[in-house]
C-alpha positions as a Python dict, from the first residue, in 0.01 Angstrom:
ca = {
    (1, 'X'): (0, 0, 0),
    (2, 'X'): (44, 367, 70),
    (3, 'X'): (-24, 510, 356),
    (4, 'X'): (-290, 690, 233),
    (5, 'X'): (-452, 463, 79),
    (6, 'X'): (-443, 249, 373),
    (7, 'X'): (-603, 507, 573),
    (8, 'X'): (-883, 543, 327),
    (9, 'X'): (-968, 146, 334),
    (10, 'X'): (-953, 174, 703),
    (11, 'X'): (-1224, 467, 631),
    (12, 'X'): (-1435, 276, 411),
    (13, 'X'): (-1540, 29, 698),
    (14, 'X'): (-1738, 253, 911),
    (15, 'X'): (-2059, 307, 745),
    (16, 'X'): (-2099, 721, 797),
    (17, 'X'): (-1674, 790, 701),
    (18, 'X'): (-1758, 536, 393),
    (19, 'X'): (-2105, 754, 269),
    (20, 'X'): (-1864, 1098, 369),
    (21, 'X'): (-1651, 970, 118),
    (22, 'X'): (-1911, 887, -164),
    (23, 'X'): (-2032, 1240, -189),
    (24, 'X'): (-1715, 1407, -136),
    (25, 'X'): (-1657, 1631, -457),
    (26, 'X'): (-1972, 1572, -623),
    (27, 'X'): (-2143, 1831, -719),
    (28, 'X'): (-2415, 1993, -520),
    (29, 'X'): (-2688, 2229, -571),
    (30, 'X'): (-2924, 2211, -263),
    (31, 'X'): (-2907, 2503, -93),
    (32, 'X'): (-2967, 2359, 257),
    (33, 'X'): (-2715, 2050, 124),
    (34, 'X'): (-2466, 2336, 71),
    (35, 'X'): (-2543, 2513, 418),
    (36, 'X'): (-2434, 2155, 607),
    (37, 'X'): (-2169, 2097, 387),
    (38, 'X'): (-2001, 2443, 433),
    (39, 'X'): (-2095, 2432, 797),
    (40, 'X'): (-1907, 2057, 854),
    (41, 'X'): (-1602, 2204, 673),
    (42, 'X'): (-1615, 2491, 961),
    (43, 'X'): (-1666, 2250, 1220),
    (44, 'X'): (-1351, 2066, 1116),
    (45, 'X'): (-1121, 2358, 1080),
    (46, 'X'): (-879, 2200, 1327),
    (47, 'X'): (-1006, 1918, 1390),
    (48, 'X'): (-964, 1529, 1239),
    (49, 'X'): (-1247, 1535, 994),
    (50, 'X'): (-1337, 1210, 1099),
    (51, 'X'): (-1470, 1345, 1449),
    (52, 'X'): (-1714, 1564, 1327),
    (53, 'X'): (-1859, 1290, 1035),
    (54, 'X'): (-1910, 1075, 1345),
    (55, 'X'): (-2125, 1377, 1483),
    (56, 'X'): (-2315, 1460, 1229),
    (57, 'X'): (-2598, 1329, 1341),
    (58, 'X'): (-2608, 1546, 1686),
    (59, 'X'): (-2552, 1853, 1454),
    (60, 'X'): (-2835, 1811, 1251),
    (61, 'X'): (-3095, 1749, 1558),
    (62, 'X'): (-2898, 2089, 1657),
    (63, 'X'): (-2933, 2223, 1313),
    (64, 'X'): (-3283, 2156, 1222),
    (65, 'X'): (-3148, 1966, 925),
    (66, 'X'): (-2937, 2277, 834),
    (67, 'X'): (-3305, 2432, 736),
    (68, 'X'): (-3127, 2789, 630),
    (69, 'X'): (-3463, 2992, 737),
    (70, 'X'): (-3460, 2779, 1059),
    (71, 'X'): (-3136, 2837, 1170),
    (72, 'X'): (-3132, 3207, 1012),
    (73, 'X'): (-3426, 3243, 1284),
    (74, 'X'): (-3216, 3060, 1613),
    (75, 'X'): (-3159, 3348, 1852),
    (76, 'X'): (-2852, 3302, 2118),
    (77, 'X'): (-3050, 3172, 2368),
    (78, 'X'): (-3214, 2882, 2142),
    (79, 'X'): (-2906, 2782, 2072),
    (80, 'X'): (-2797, 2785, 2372),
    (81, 'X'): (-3083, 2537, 2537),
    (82, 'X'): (-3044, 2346, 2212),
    (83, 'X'): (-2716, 2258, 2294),
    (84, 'X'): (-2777, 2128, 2579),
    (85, 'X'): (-2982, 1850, 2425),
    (86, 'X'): (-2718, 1717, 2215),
    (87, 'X'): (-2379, 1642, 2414),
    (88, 'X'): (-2225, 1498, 2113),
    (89, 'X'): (-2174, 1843, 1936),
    (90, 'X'): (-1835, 2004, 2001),
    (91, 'X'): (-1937, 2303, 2199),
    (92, 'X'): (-1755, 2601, 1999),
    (93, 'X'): (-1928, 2904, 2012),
    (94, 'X'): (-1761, 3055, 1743),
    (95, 'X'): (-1852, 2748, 1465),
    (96, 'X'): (-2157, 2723, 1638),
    (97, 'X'): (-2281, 3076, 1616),
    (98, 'X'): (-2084, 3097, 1279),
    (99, 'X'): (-2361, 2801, 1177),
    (100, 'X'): (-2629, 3111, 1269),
    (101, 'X'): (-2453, 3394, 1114),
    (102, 'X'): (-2389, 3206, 784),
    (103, 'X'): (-2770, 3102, 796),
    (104, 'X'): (-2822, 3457, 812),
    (105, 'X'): (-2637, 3556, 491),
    (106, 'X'): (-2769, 3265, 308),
    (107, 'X'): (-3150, 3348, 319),
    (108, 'X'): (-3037, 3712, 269),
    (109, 'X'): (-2923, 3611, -28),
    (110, 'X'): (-3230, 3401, -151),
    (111, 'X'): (-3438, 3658, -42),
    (112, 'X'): (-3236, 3923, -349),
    (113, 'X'): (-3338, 3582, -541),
    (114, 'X'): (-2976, 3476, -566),
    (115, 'X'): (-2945, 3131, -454),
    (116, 'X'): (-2656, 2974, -261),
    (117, 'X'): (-2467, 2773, -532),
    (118, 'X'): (-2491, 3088, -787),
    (119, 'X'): (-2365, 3285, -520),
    (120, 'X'): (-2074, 3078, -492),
    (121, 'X'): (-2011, 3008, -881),
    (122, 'X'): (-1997, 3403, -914),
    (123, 'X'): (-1736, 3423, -728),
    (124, 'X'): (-1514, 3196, -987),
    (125, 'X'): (-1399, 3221, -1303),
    (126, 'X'): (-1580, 3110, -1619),
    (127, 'X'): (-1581, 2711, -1633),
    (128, 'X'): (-1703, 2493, -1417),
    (129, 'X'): (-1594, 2293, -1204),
    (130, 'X'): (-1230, 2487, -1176),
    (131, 'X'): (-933, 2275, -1204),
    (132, 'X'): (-610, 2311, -1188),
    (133, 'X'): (-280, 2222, -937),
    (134, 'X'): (-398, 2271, -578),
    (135, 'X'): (-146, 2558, -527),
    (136, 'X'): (-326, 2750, -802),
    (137, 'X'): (-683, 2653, -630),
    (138, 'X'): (-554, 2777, -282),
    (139, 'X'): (-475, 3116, -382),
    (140, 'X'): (-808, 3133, -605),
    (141, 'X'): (-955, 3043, -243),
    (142, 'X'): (-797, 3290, -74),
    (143, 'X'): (-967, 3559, -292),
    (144, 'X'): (-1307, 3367, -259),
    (145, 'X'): (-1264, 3362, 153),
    (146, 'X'): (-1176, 3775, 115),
    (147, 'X'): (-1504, 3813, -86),
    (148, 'X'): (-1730, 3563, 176),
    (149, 'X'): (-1621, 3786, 419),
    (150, 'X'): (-1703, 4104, 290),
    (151, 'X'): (-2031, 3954, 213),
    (152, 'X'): (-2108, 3890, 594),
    (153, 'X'): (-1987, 3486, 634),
    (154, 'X'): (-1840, 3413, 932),
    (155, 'X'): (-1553, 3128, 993),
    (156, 'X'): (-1473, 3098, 590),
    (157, 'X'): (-1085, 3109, 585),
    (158, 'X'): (-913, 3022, 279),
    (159, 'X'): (-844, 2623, 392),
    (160, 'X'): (-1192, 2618, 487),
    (161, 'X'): (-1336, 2753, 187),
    (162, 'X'): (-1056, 2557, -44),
    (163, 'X'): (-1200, 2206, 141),
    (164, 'X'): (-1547, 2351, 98),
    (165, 'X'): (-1528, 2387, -256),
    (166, 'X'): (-1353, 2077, -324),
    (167, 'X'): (-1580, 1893, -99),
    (168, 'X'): (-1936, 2032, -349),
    (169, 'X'): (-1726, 1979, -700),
    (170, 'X'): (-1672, 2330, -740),
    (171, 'X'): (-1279, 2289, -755),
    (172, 'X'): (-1093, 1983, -865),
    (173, 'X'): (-731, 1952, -785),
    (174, 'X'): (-488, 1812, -1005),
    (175, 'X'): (-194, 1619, -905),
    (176, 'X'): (109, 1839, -977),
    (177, 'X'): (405, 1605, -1116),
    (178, 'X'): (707, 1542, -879),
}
């Protein structure tokens, strides 16, 4: 068995890495959905992804449920005493307050009655979802990531963005022959 694959058996045997790996790549549409997804793929930058699917839990109680107008509303202080009540989150103030600032851009954004997932599907070309050999969907994601941060998100690097867009169906790699 390949290594990967072993690795992905091994994954399927914990109950929250086994449901992670259900709804990876399908599509979403929920705006709040989209929020946690996006802000899980930040959390991770760095990071085994397996970590922060074991504390996903503590960053929803932190999160409100990633309630966009909730969060869009968390001042530095809340966040800071919220913290406090859940030891399990990885305390990095730049994801963390990246969680707030993206909030922020989000509900700006519903509020000029564009929602989250049109948002995003603007910013790719015609045909959904994109496919194509993951080289060609890295540079695509480096122009999205340019474009995210123009429009005010914070922590949206091309990886990030690349896994975030994978992870919601948005891209789907092909497997480039040998």
């Amino acid at each position: 068995m390949e290594k990967g694959m072993e690795r992905i058996e091994k994954d399927l045997q914990d109950p929250m890495l086994a449901a992670y790996h259900e709804q990876f790549g399908r599509e979403l549409r929920d705006q709040n959905a989209l929020f946690e997804r996006l802000s899980l793929q930040i959390y991770a930058a760095g990071l085994q992804w397996e970590t922060i699917v074991k504390k996903m839990p503590a960053y929803r109680g932190l999160f409100y449920d990633y309630d966009v107008a909730k969060v869009a509303g968390m001042s530095p202080d809340e966040l800071a005493d919220q913290v406090d009540h859940y030891p399990d989150v990885i305390k990095n103030h730049a994801k963390l307050t990246a969680t707030i600032t993206n909030a922020t851009v989000i509900k700006r954004l519903s509020a000029g009655e564009t929602s989250f997932i049109d948002y995003l599907t603007s910013l790719l070309p015609e045909g959904l979802p994109v496919a194509g050999p993951r080289t060609e969907l890295a540079d695509l994601a480096v122009t999205i990531s340019k474009q995210m941060k123009k429009d005010g998100f914070s922590f949206t690097g091309p990886s990030t963005v690349q896994v975030f867009l994978d992870s919601i169906g948005l891209f789907k790699p092909q497997r480039q022959a040998d």
